Amino acid sequence: MARFSIPKLGFLLLCCLAAVTDATYMKYKDPKLPLGVRIKDLMSRMTLAEKIGQMTQIERSVATPDVMKKYFIGSVLSGGGSVPAAKATPETWIKMVNSIQKGALSTHLGIPMLYGIDAVHGHNNVYKSTIFPHNVGLGVTRDPQLIKKIGDATALEVRATGIPYVFAPCIAVCRDPRWGRCYESYSEDHKIVQLMTEIIPGLQGDLPANAKKGVPFVAGKKKVAACAKHYLGDGGTTKGINENNTVISLNGLLSIHMPAYINSIRKGVATVMVSYSSWNGKKMHANRDLVTGFLKNKLKFRGFVISDWQGLDRITSPPHANYSYSVEAGVSAGIDMIMVPYNFTEFIDDLTYQVKHNIIPMSRIDDAVKRILRVKFVMGLFENPIADYSLVNQLGSQEHRELAREAVRKTLVLLKNGWTITWQGLGGNDLTSGTTILQAIKKTVDPTTQVVYSENPDAVFVKSNEFSYAIVVVGEPPYAETFGDSLNLTISEPGPSTIYNVCGAVKCVVVVISGRPVVMQPYLSSIDALVAAWLPGTEGQGVADVLFGDYGFTGKLARTWFKTVDQLPMNVGDPHYDPLFPFGFGLTTKPTKQN
Ligand code: BGC
Ligand code: BGC
């Protein structure tokens, strides 16, 4: 008996193996095949539901593994502040992303989802990450190599949490500081913004020499896909009103707001986000000429175009007044991925209906899906969909904090200097990580120097103590997006009274922490020295480094500092240009000690 059964078993086993290989070999899963072949093969296998799923981006709070599987969801995001747990560790982030990913991979084609987040000045939603200065400060440095290193560090910190995609950089050219998002802009001058697109190769990696124009590029597991935003004219709205109307000629639009997109596309940017704003009354989310005609056809951008958060809803006012119209207008304009982010069944139902009734042609859907898959293939997402823990130590690493501190030093602009800063400047062997300006000052001064901190000092207090010098730190309260729009640009109390009380009694330097130039003219005569520190992030030590003379001031304004708000908008080159401090201004000092 035994003699007969052995060959039989061998035969059966061989059969099984053959069958298994046959069923699992699919061209699109083979990384050795050319990109085009893989995309074509995969698309030939996809149903309409799977294609529309790829075009759908939902918020993590609604992205259960079941939802991912049932609706073939192509992408998930963290909205601002949307985290898996308070003070979540990198491991917690990775577990969350992987669990959503497993839902996506459990479908029959197993197309990985792409997880995106706003890492706009470092990995800013994540606890213990390195927070770099905001763009308004970085523009001051005019240093593309520095910005590239920041991109590189940010990519590592984002990957440390299992995330492969960031909604950055914002390449807005802020033309009016009344805009609540002016701090997200590198400069009022498009040339500086263009220079700063060097963050893209930092985030994504250097484009190979033979790269085709417009094709997205992401160099593997330590890099992330980037997103140039917000296309187009977000920084040019009337009175700086957020999401409003940019009134400008086509020539003005192309010469001020477009150039940095051309640089970004040349550098292989993977995605472009559309702006909420309108151009001459037409919503960008419905602007086919600019999205399809210009970006895709003329500039040959081959990555995907993503909407902003509920960007389709906001095509109508009030938002969501006619959602099926919004879907039609937005998808027809050429938007490929829709940041829905919550009501995804409504989006999917509307788009499915419109394709089935030939309102939106299948070719438009195929264009969108092809672009999304191209980015996913290029970045190696099919080969490495699941994140491991190998990079967790990159989050908030000492090296990144040192880089951020260096960046802070270079973002400071000395606007007025009435004293020589030789104030017992002692150089630092301090290895701080995450430092407030106050901590930094205490760490920097000589041990015999007494530092007295008062949050809201009155004149009597200042006069009755024999202070040698005062450092007054004032500024704007935190804000984002529309909440930051301001028609007066004043610093709020107790800022002004502190300046008067302190600077009236003792020699003082005022450090302004703000997302943009603010009203300063009334105080200037009472201030001995004035420093613009913008929004510096976690490494406050960089402020003390320069204030105490261990490093010199080098920064030059990348924005015009106005005298009064009624001058606005006022940008360099304007006929009515009469600034308090002009674009490019900045006093320089030498370090008082050699380091
Ligand atoms: C904002 C998004 C943000 C989200 C957070 C929205 O209103 O536009 O930027 O991510 O809220 O929930
Ligand atoms: C902002 C985008 C951001 C998105 C996701 C929107 O409100 O305008 O810049 O990427 O939210 O948080």
XYZ file of C-alpha atoms and ligand atoms in Angstrom:
619
model
C 0.000 0.000 0.000
C 2.641 2.449 1.065
C 4.580 2.024 -2.193
C 1.635 3.332 -4.201
C 0.518 6.266 -2.069
C 3.844 8.115 -2.020
C 3.982 9.110 -5.719
C 0.293 9.976 -5.601
C 0.876 12.469 -2.796
C 3.777 14.017 -4.670
C 1.625 14.550 -7.724
C -1.197 16.170 -5.783
C 1.159 18.574 -4.079
C 2.634 19.726 -7.390
C -0.827 20.392 -8.759
C -1.727 22.575 -5.816
C 1.449 24.631 -6.096
C 0.824 25.261 -9.772
C -2.717 26.394 -9.096
C -1.662 28.722 -6.296
C 1.025 30.452 -8.359
C -1.333 30.887 -11.256
C -3.962 32.594 -9.132
C -1.586 34.943 -7.317
C 0.595 36.181 -10.155
C -0.863 39.478 -11.176
C 1.178 41.850 -13.254
C 0.381 44.881 -11.133
C 1.909 43.223 -8.095
C 5.229 42.678 -9.856
C 7.641 45.506 -8.982
C 9.937 44.448 -11.828
C 7.380 45.483 -14.460
C 7.248 49.046 -15.798
C 4.942 51.507 -14.058
C 2.627 51.848 -17.065
C 2.140 48.098 -17.351
C 1.297 47.780 -13.666
C -1.213 50.634 -13.745
C -2.902 49.316 -16.863
C -3.130 45.793 -15.503
C -4.590 46.918 -12.203
C -7.097 49.273 -13.803
C -8.325 46.525 -16.114
C -9.298 44.547 -13.023
C -11.125 47.355 -11.218
C -14.866 47.874 -10.974
C -16.440 51.342 -10.967
C -16.928 51.060 -7.205
C -13.247 50.317 -6.736
C -12.264 53.252 -8.910
C -14.501 55.708 -7.104
C -13.225 54.325 -3.810
C -9.691 55.240 -4.873
C -10.842 58.809 -5.430
C -12.288 59.050 -1.932
C -10.328 60.365 1.029
C -11.970 60.089 4.455
C -11.091 61.214 7.974
C -9.441 58.704 10.318
C -12.297 58.990 12.818
C -14.656 57.315 10.315
C -12.089 55.011 8.712
C -12.783 51.645 10.295
C -11.243 48.584 8.620
C -14.778 47.567 7.578
C -15.447 50.897 5.901
C -12.113 50.667 4.080
C -13.024 47.260 2.789
C -16.655 47.875 1.964
C -16.088 51.129 0.037
C -12.597 50.404 -1.332
C -11.424 53.701 0.203
C -8.234 54.958 -1.414
C -6.978 57.427 1.162
C -7.370 58.509 4.780
C -6.315 61.691 6.534
C -5.841 63.154 9.943
C -7.617 66.497 10.042
C -6.066 69.221 12.199
C -5.592 67.787 15.693
C -7.124 64.425 14.785
C -4.940 61.954 16.638
C -5.432 58.319 17.723
C -5.047 59.262 21.397
C -3.919 62.255 23.417
C -0.112 62.339 23.518
C -0.060 59.253 21.305
C 3.311 57.558 20.898
C 4.717 56.735 17.453
C 3.812 53.097 18.144
C 0.176 54.064 18.722
C 0.139 56.007 15.461
C 1.663 53.093 13.568
C -0.849 50.630 14.998
C -3.711 52.905 13.968
C -2.427 53.432 10.424
C -1.654 49.738 9.979
C -5.067 48.672 11.186
C -6.769 50.934 8.644
C -4.330 49.693 6.016
C -5.191 46.071 6.734
C -8.817 46.890 5.992
C -7.795 48.278 2.592
C -5.543 45.319 1.857
C -8.292 42.811 2.644
C -10.167 43.601 -0.599
C -9.676 41.243 -3.532
C -7.258 43.579 -5.328
C -5.643 44.700 -2.080
C -4.867 48.240 -3.178
C -3.110 49.991 -0.282
C -4.604 53.201 1.057
C -2.510 56.358 1.316
C -2.521 58.065 4.724
C -1.992 61.845 4.731
C -1.504 64.514 7.390
C -0.676 68.227 7.677
C 2.985 68.147 8.605
C 3.436 71.806 7.756
C 6.275 72.824 10.087
C 7.588 69.524 11.238
C 5.136 66.769 12.199
C 3.025 69.338 14.037
C 0.039 67.199 15.064
C 2.227 64.752 16.902
C 3.297 64.918 20.515
C 7.045 65.228 21.084
C 7.829 65.906 17.453
C 10.296 68.592 16.448
C 8.375 71.727 15.573
C 10.241 73.866 13.070
C 9.553 77.567 12.534
C 6.565 78.344 10.352
C 7.120 79.277 6.723
C 6.884 83.018 7.404
C 10.109 82.680 9.390
C 11.806 80.219 7.057
C 11.458 82.608 4.121
C 13.699 85.009 6.041
C 16.609 82.565 5.801
C 16.525 82.453 1.991
C 18.453 79.239 2.522
C 17.282 76.391 0.261
C 19.747 73.905 1.724
C 18.413 74.516 5.221
C 14.851 74.094 4.041
C 15.757 70.883 2.261
C 17.220 69.491 5.485
C 14.014 70.446 7.291
C 12.083 68.514 4.640
C 14.326 65.524 5.145
C 13.898 65.612 8.933
C 10.148 66.084 8.631
C 9.876 63.089 6.298
C 11.669 60.918 8.859
C 9.462 62.111 11.726
C 6.308 61.509 9.687
C 7.476 58.032 8.659
C 8.309 57.420 12.321
C 4.546 57.385 12.881
C 3.814 55.113 9.902
C 2.554 57.904 7.624
C 3.722 58.266 4.000
C 2.023 61.485 2.797
C 2.032 65.141 3.913
C -0.120 68.098 2.878
C 2.912 70.344 2.555
C 4.488 72.597 1.452
C 2.143 75.547 1.363
C 3.572 77.638 -1.467
C 1.104 80.480 -1.107
C 2.435 83.923 -1.933
C 0.809 85.966 0.840
C 0.181 89.420 -0.558
C -1.720 90.780 2.421
C -0.784 90.066 6.056
C -4.393 90.484 7.113
C -4.800 86.915 5.823
C -5.070 84.469 8.721
C -2.784 82.015 6.941
C -0.043 84.462 6.068
C 2.316 82.582 8.396
C 2.028 79.546 6.110
C 3.570 81.577 3.298
C 7.330 81.925 2.860
C 7.140 85.401 1.381
C 5.232 88.091 -0.461
C 7.888 87.649 -3.158
C 7.303 84.637 -5.383
C 11.049 84.300 -5.990
C 11.628 83.429 -2.329
C 8.696 81.014 -2.402
C 10.227 79.404 -5.487
C 13.565 79.052 -3.713
C 11.857 77.390 -0.765
C 10.310 74.638 -2.927
C 13.612 72.920 -2.182
C 11.686 71.429 0.729
C 10.116 69.085 -1.848
C 13.294 67.087 -2.622
C 13.874 67.131 1.138
C 10.501 65.481 1.751
C 10.398 63.221 -1.307
C 14.051 62.694 -2.201
C 16.147 63.947 -5.115
C 14.723 63.424 -8.542
C 16.780 60.932 -10.561
C 18.662 62.526 -13.471
C 16.591 60.717 -16.079
C 13.228 61.621 -14.536
C 10.439 62.565 -16.931
C 9.008 66.046 -16.600
C 5.990 66.230 -14.325
C 6.148 62.621 -13.126
C 5.770 62.272 -9.358
C 8.725 60.966 -7.406
C 9.114 59.597 -3.882
C 12.350 57.838 -2.955
C 11.144 54.988 -0.796
C 10.439 54.230 2.848
C 12.222 57.147 4.500
C 10.576 59.736 2.296
C 7.003 60.945 1.976
C 4.775 62.130 -0.849
C 4.404 65.920 -0.737
C 1.569 68.254 -1.693
C 2.002 71.745 -3.118
C -0.936 73.854 -1.937
C -3.258 75.700 -2.428
C -3.682 75.976 -6.176
C -4.047 78.826 -7.119
C -3.967 82.326 -5.723
C -4.759 81.468 -2.076
C -2.496 84.272 -0.835
C -3.994 86.941 -3.025
C -7.529 87.326 -1.714
C -9.149 90.713 -1.191
C -8.173 92.203 2.192
C -6.614 88.847 3.002
C -10.004 87.311 3.717
C -9.510 83.549 4.002
C -10.984 81.383 1.231
C -12.139 84.533 -0.546
C -11.709 86.026 -3.992
C -8.396 86.807 -5.651
C -8.933 89.644 -8.077
C -6.036 89.832 -10.499
C -5.336 89.648 -14.229
C -4.293 86.350 -15.800
C -0.862 87.824 -16.249
C -0.694 88.741 -12.543
C -1.906 85.290 -11.536
C 0.685 83.572 -13.690
C 3.567 85.812 -12.720
C 2.967 85.966 -8.942
C 1.073 82.857 -7.861
C 2.027 80.283 -10.517
C 5.850 80.237 -10.598
C 6.367 78.110 -7.459
C 4.043 75.444 -8.911
C 6.287 75.191 -11.936
C 9.287 74.625 -9.646
C 7.360 72.092 -7.582
C 6.303 70.085 -10.606
C 9.860 70.098 -11.949
C 10.968 68.695 -8.613
C 8.513 65.821 -8.943
C 5.897 66.888 -6.406
C 3.457 63.982 -6.052
C 0.249 65.927 -5.430
C -1.284 69.392 -5.677
C -4.126 70.639 -3.451
C -6.749 73.000 -4.849
C -7.504 76.266 -3.076
C -10.814 77.160 -1.461
C -10.442 80.630 -2.921
C -11.813 81.952 -6.186
C -10.049 83.670 -9.029
C -12.019 86.661 -10.293
C -15.193 85.201 -8.827
C -14.763 81.613 -10.016
C -14.134 78.937 -7.404
C -10.821 77.199 -7.976
C -12.467 73.880 -7.112
C -14.599 74.291 -10.215
C -11.967 75.842 -12.463
C -11.374 73.381 -15.259
C -9.165 75.735 -17.271
C -6.671 76.102 -14.471
C -6.825 72.587 -13.010
C -7.065 70.488 -16.169
C -6.066 72.996 -18.821
C -3.093 74.554 -17.122
C -1.856 72.216 -14.409
C -2.379 68.905 -16.150
C -2.222 69.750 -19.845
C 0.133 72.690 -20.049
C 2.463 72.007 -17.129
C 2.269 68.245 -17.686
C 1.707 67.489 -14.007
C 1.328 63.715 -13.733
C 0.677 63.317 -10.001
C -2.827 63.671 -8.564
C -4.875 66.734 -7.714
C -6.568 66.644 -4.312
C -9.423 68.836 -3.120
C -9.226 70.744 0.112
C -11.248 69.667 3.170
C -14.913 69.738 2.083
C -13.659 71.733 -0.869
C -16.410 70.444 -3.155
C -19.093 71.407 -0.629
C -17.723 74.942 -0.603
C -18.178 75.384 -4.359
C -21.681 76.587 -3.466
C -22.619 79.072 -0.812
C -23.760 78.128 1.617
C -21.512 75.074 1.498
C -23.192 71.798 0.602
C -26.272 73.589 -0.759
C -26.219 71.431 -3.888
C -23.788 68.616 -3.371
C -24.450 66.680 -6.559
C -23.716 69.850 -8.512
C -20.542 70.298 -6.452
C -19.405 66.763 -7.212
C -20.021 67.256 -10.902
C -18.252 70.620 -11.010
C -15.263 69.506 -8.933
C -14.627 66.181 -10.636
C -15.177 67.716 -14.077
C -12.708 70.461 -13.254
C -10.087 67.737 -12.885
C -9.869 67.013 -9.157
C -8.721 63.417 -8.738
C -8.935 62.737 -5.037
C -11.684 64.226 -2.913
C -10.997 65.104 0.722
C -14.605 64.355 1.594
C -13.913 63.772 4.629
C -16.972 62.459 6.573
C -20.038 62.021 4.327
C -18.340 59.575 2.037
C -21.422 57.542 1.106
C -23.075 60.668 -0.228
C -20.021 61.463 -2.339
C -19.716 57.903 -3.597
C -23.432 57.655 -4.416
C -23.481 60.974 -6.266
C -20.384 60.245 -8.307
C -21.515 56.702 -9.110
C -24.863 58.018 -10.339
C -23.185 60.630 -12.505
C -20.846 58.143 -14.137
C -23.636 55.647 -14.733
C -25.709 58.376 -16.384
C -22.847 59.682 -18.483
C -22.833 63.027 -16.727
C -19.190 62.434 -15.929
C -17.358 60.392 -18.563
C -15.529 57.219 -17.594
C -12.393 58.744 -19.104
C -12.371 61.377 -16.333
C -12.590 58.665 -13.667
C -9.817 56.708 -15.356
C -7.602 59.788 -15.488
C -8.093 60.306 -11.752
C -7.482 56.686 -10.792
C -4.452 56.378 -13.028
C -2.855 59.374 -11.319
C -3.626 58.103 -7.830
C -2.249 54.638 -8.615
C 0.820 56.173 -10.247
C 1.688 57.952 -7.000
C 1.055 54.804 -4.960
C 3.209 52.652 -7.236
C 6.002 55.222 -7.522
C 6.338 55.520 -3.756
C 6.514 51.775 -3.266
C 3.262 51.594 -1.315
C 2.274 48.276 -2.898
C 5.559 46.701 -1.819
C 5.581 48.270 1.656
C 2.031 49.050 2.748
C 2.566 48.154 6.417
C 4.776 50.373 8.572
C 7.271 48.893 11.015
C 8.840 50.428 14.117
C 12.297 50.969 12.678
C 12.064 54.764 12.554
C 10.263 55.546 15.821
C 13.380 57.090 17.351
C 13.446 59.718 14.641
C 10.528 61.527 16.269
C 11.842 64.598 18.060
C 15.418 63.376 17.759
C 18.221 65.531 19.099
C 19.596 65.974 15.594
C 16.286 67.352 14.367
C 15.985 69.667 17.366
C 19.435 71.042 16.665
C 18.396 71.652 13.084
C 15.253 73.444 14.254
C 17.312 75.548 16.643
C 19.639 76.513 13.819
C 16.599 77.421 11.737
C 15.219 79.612 14.546
C 18.497 81.514 14.721
C 18.367 82.198 11.016
C 14.727 83.296 11.013
C 15.202 86.163 13.485
C 15.209 89.640 12.022
C 16.746 92.499 13.995
C 14.633 95.511 13.100
C 16.036 98.044 15.514
C 19.207 97.966 17.573
C 19.812 100.525 20.286
C 22.205 98.561 22.397
C 25.074 96.237 21.956
C 24.217 92.795 23.066
C 27.183 91.751 25.084
C 25.077 90.899 28.020
C 27.173 88.251 29.677
C 26.598 86.114 26.661
C 27.758 82.704 27.611
C 27.924 80.088 24.947
C 26.018 76.926 25.227
C 27.012 73.433 26.045
C 23.338 73.092 26.764
C 21.727 70.056 25.196
C 18.139 71.125 25.489
C 15.273 69.521 23.706
C 12.088 71.509 23.368
C 12.787 74.824 25.072
C 10.735 77.908 25.749
C 12.329 81.303 25.301
C 12.284 81.821 29.079
C 14.016 78.479 29.731
C 16.474 79.319 27.017
C 17.306 82.686 28.540
C 17.853 81.117 31.943
C 20.129 78.550 30.415
C 22.104 81.096 28.475
C 22.949 83.735 31.076
C 25.847 83.600 33.485
C 24.939 81.816 36.751
C 25.410 85.088 38.631
C 22.757 86.779 36.542
C 19.361 86.787 38.137
C 16.461 86.338 35.726
C 13.157 87.696 36.976
C 10.076 86.704 35.047
C 6.859 88.667 35.215
C 3.914 87.957 32.998
C 2.228 91.310 33.267
C 4.544 93.819 34.937
C 3.344 97.270 35.926
C 5.573 100.334 35.826
C 6.029 100.448 39.611
C 7.345 96.898 39.688
C 9.807 97.598 36.917
C 11.057 100.834 38.476
C 11.338 99.503 42.021
C 13.706 96.747 40.961
C 17.115 97.614 39.670
C 17.005 95.701 36.462
C 19.889 96.090 34.055
C 17.964 95.054 30.977
C 14.578 93.742 30.002
C 13.485 91.313 27.341
C 9.858 91.850 26.441
C 8.219 89.019 24.517
C 4.897 89.997 22.975
C 2.858 88.802 20.053
C -0.245 87.325 18.590
C -2.326 84.602 20.238
C -2.458 81.276 18.343
C -4.850 80.975 15.413
C -5.348 79.038 12.204
C -7.131 79.606 8.935
C -10.147 81.924 9.019
C -9.791 82.536 12.758
C -6.570 84.339 11.989
C -8.051 86.884 9.602
C -7.524 90.330 11.092
C -8.326 93.763 9.791
C -6.368 95.616 12.484
C -3.250 93.457 12.997
C -2.693 94.810 16.488
C -1.000 92.905 19.265
C -3.454 92.488 22.071
C -3.131 93.571 25.684
C -1.094 93.186 27.816
C 1.398 93.426 24.940
C 1.248 97.202 24.394
C 1.105 98.128 28.077
C 3.990 95.797 28.838
C 6.070 97.490 26.185
C 5.281 100.927 27.640
C 5.728 99.898 31.283
C 8.977 98.083 30.786
C 10.649 99.985 27.990
C 9.747 103.263 29.691
C 11.739 102.267 32.763
C 14.627 100.103 31.648
C 16.657 99.380 28.567
C 14.705 96.820 26.600
C 14.593 94.552 23.630
C 11.169 93.590 22.329
C 10.800 90.176 20.712
C 7.670 89.875 18.600
C 6.172 86.411 18.178
C 3.747 86.685 15.293
C 2.640 85.030 12.115
C 3.108 88.244 10.121
C 4.088 91.867 10.497
C 1.892 93.530 13.119
C 1.327 97.148 14.141
C 4.600 98.363 15.720
C 4.978 101.965 14.688
C 3.369 103.455 17.845
C 5.847 101.665 20.131
C 8.997 101.981 18.114
C 10.317 105.150 19.753
C 10.097 103.653 23.242
C 11.841 100.435 22.237
C 15.641 100.135 22.269
C 15.858 97.020 20.160
C 13.250 95.087 18.193
C 13.427 91.504 16.952
C 10.911 89.714 14.720
C 10.926 86.055 15.755
C 7.805 84.927 13.805
C 6.466 81.554 14.992
C 9.626 79.705 15.979
C 8.385 76.265 17.063
C 9.778 74.138 19.871
C 13.400 75.260 19.882
C 13.242 78.581 21.728
C 16.912 78.194 22.491
C 17.590 79.491 19.000
C 16.155 82.847 20.088
C 18.473 83.090 23.104
C 21.436 81.931 20.993
C 21.188 85.089 18.934
C 19.830 87.472 21.570
C 22.863 86.891 23.776
C 25.316 87.170 20.952
C 26.506 83.586 20.663
C 25.390 83.880 17.068
C 24.877 86.975 14.942
C 21.632 88.255 13.509
C 21.521 87.433 9.798
C 17.809 87.432 8.851
C 16.378 89.760 6.228
C 12.648 90.461 6.009
C 10.871 88.284 3.445
C 7.813 90.467 3.987
C 7.204 94.182 4.019
C 6.621 95.607 7.494
C 3.846 98.172 7.116
C 3.344 101.351 9.131
C -0.440 101.300 9.284
C -3.022 98.788 8.113
C -4.659 101.276 5.783
C -1.569 100.939 3.579
C -2.445 97.297 2.898
C -2.050 95.534 0.618
C 1.469 96.850 0.145
C 4.168 94.692 -1.329
C 7.674 95.366 -2.518
C 7.576 97.100 -5.875
C 4.215 98.751 -5.317
C 3.903 102.423 -6.325
C 2.632 103.434 -2.876
C 5.453 101.629 -1.088
C 6.170 103.404 2.205
C 6.972 100.751 4.785
C 8.124 100.943 8.383
C 10.789 98.384 7.452
C 11.174 97.467 3.794
C 11.298 94.002 2.297
C 14.889 92.755 2.626
C 15.637 94.841 5.712
C 17.479 93.346 8.675
C 20.381 94.607 10.798
C 23.218 92.194 11.172
C 25.478 91.597 14.138
C 28.597 89.545 14.665
C 28.718 86.868 17.338
C 30.324 88.292 20.467
C 32.329 85.143 21.046
C 33.814 82.690 18.646
C 32.061 79.378 18.996
C -10.300 72.571 8.806
C -9.220 71.539 8.571
C -8.998 70.766 9.804
C -10.299 70.224 10.353
C -10.062 69.602 11.689
C -11.540 71.919 9.304
O -12.524 72.873 9.515
O -10.571 73.253 7.614
O -8.005 72.135 8.236
O -8.109 69.727 9.529
O -11.271 71.234 10.484
O -11.185 68.912 12.110
C -6.689 73.342 4.878
C -5.602 72.530 4.215
C -5.371 71.269 4.979
C -6.667 70.512 5.128
C -6.523 69.215 5.900
C -7.914 72.517 5.158
O -8.800 73.237 5.931
O -7.033 74.438 4.048
O -4.433 73.302 4.131
O -4.405 70.503 4.325
O -7.609 71.319 5.793
O -6.364 69.421 7.247
